[in-house]
mmCIF file of C-alpha atoms in Angstrom:
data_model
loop_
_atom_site.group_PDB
_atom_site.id
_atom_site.type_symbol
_atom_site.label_atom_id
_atom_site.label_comp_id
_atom_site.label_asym_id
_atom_site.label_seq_id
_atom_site.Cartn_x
_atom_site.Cartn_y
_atom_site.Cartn_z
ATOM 1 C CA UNK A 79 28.214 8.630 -42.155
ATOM 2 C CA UNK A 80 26.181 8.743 -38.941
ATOM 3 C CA UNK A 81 23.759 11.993 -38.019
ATOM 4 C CA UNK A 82 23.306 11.458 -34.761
ATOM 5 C CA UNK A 83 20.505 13.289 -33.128
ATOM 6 C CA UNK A 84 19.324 12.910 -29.143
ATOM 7 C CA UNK A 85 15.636 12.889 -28.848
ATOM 8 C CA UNK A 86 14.115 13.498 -24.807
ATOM 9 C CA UNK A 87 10.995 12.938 -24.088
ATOM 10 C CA UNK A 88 9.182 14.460 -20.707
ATOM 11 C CA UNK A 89 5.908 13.822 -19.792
ATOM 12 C CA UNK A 90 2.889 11.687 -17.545
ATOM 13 C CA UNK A 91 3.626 8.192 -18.602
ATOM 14 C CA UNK A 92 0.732 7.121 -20.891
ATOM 15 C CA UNK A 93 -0.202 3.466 -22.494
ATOM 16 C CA UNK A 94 1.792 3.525 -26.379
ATOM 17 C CA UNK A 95 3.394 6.738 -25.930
ATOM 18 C CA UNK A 96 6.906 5.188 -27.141
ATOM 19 C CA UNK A 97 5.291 3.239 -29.587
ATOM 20 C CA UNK A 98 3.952 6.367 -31.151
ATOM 21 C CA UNK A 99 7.708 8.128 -31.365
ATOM 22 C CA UNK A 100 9.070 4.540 -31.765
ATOM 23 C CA UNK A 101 6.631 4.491 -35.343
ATOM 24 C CA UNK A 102 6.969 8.205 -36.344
ATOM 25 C CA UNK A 103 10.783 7.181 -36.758
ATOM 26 C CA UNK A 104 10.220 3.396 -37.853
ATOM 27 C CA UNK A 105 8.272 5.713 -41.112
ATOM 28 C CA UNK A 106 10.753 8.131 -41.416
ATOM 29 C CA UNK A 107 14.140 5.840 -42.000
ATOM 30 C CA UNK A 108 15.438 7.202 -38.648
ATOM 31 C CA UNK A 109 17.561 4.850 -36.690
ATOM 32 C CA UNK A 110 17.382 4.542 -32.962
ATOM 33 C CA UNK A 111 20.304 3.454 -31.843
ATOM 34 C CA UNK A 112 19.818 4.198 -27.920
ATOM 35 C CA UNK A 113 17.153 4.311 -25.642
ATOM 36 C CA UNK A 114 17.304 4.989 -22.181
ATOM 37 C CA UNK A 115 14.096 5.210 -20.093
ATOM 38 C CA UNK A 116 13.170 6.474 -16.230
ATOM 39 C CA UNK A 117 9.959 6.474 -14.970
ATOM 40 C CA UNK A 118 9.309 7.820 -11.563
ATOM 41 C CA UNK A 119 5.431 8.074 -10.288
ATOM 42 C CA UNK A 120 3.315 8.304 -13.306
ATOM 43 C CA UNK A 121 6.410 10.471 -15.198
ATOM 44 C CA UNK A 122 7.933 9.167 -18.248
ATOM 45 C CA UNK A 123 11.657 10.490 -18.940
ATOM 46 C CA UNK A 124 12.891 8.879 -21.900
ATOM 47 C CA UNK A 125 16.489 9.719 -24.086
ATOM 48 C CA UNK A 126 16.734 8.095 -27.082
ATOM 49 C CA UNK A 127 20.082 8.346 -29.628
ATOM 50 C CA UNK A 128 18.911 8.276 -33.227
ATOM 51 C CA UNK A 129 20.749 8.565 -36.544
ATOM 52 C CA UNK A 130 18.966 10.446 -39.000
ATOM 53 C CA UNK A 131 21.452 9.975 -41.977
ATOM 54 C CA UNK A 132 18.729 8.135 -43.714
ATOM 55 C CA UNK A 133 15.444 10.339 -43.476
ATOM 56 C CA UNK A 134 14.116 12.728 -46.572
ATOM 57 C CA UNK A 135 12.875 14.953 -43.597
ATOM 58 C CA UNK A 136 14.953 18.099 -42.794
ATOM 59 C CA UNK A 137 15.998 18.697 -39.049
ATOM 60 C CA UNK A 138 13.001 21.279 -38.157
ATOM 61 C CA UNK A 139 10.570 19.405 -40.137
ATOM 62 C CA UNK A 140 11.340 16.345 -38.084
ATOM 63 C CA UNK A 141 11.701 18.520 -34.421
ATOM 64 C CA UNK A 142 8.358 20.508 -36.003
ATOM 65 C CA UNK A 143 6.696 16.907 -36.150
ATOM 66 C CA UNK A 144 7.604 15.316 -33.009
ATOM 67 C CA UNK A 145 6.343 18.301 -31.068
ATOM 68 C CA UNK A 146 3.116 17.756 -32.833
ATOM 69 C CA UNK A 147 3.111 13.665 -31.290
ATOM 70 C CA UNK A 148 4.395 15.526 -28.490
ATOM 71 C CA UNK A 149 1.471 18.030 -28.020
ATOM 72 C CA UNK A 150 -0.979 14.896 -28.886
ATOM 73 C CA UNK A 151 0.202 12.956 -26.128
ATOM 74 C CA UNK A 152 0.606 15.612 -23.636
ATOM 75 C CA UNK A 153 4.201 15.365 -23.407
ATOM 76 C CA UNK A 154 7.515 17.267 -24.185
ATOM 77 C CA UNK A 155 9.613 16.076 -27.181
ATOM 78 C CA UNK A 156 13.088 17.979 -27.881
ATOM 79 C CA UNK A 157 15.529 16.520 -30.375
ATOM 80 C CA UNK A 158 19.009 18.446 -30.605
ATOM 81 C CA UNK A 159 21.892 17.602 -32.641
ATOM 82 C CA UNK A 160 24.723 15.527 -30.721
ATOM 83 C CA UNK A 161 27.097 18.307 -31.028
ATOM 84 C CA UNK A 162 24.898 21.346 -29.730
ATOM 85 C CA UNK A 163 23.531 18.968 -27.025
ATOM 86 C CA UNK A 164 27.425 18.049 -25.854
ATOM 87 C CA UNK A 165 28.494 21.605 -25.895
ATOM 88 C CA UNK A 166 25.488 22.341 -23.621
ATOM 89 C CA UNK A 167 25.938 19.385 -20.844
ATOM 90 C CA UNK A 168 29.493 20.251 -20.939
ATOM 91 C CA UNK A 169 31.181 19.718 -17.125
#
């Protein structure tokens, strides 16, 4: 079935930034299914829902990589599993 992960992204808004997250998961078999995007000034906020059902990478090898883009492009990339990220945005 479907792992779905959400993947936020905080940051200054800078020229190919999604393409670089958009590609690191394009390699990796991961699936975006969702991607919703604010930008406010020159700040980026983007959520993205992707399944990750199909990747050989484990869970912190993929968060361990994606803070390593993140770090690159001078921005803030978190990716929590649906369930832990529901429990904490619970009303």
């Amino acid at each position: 079935g479907m792992n779905r992960t959400i993947v936020t992204l905080v940051g200054k808004d800078m020229v190919g930034i999604i393409a670089k997250v958009c590609t690191y998961f394009a390699e990796n078999n991961i699936n975006i299914l969702d991607i919703s995007q604010t930008t406010v000034q020159d700040y980026i906020n983007m959520m993205m829902i992707v399944d990750t059902s199909k990747t050989d990478k484990s869970f912190s090898q993929m968060t361990d990589e994606l803070d390593e883009i993140g770090e690159r492009i001078g921005c803030t990339i978190k990716a929590q599993h649906e369930e832990i990220f529901n429990m904490m945005h619970r009303v």
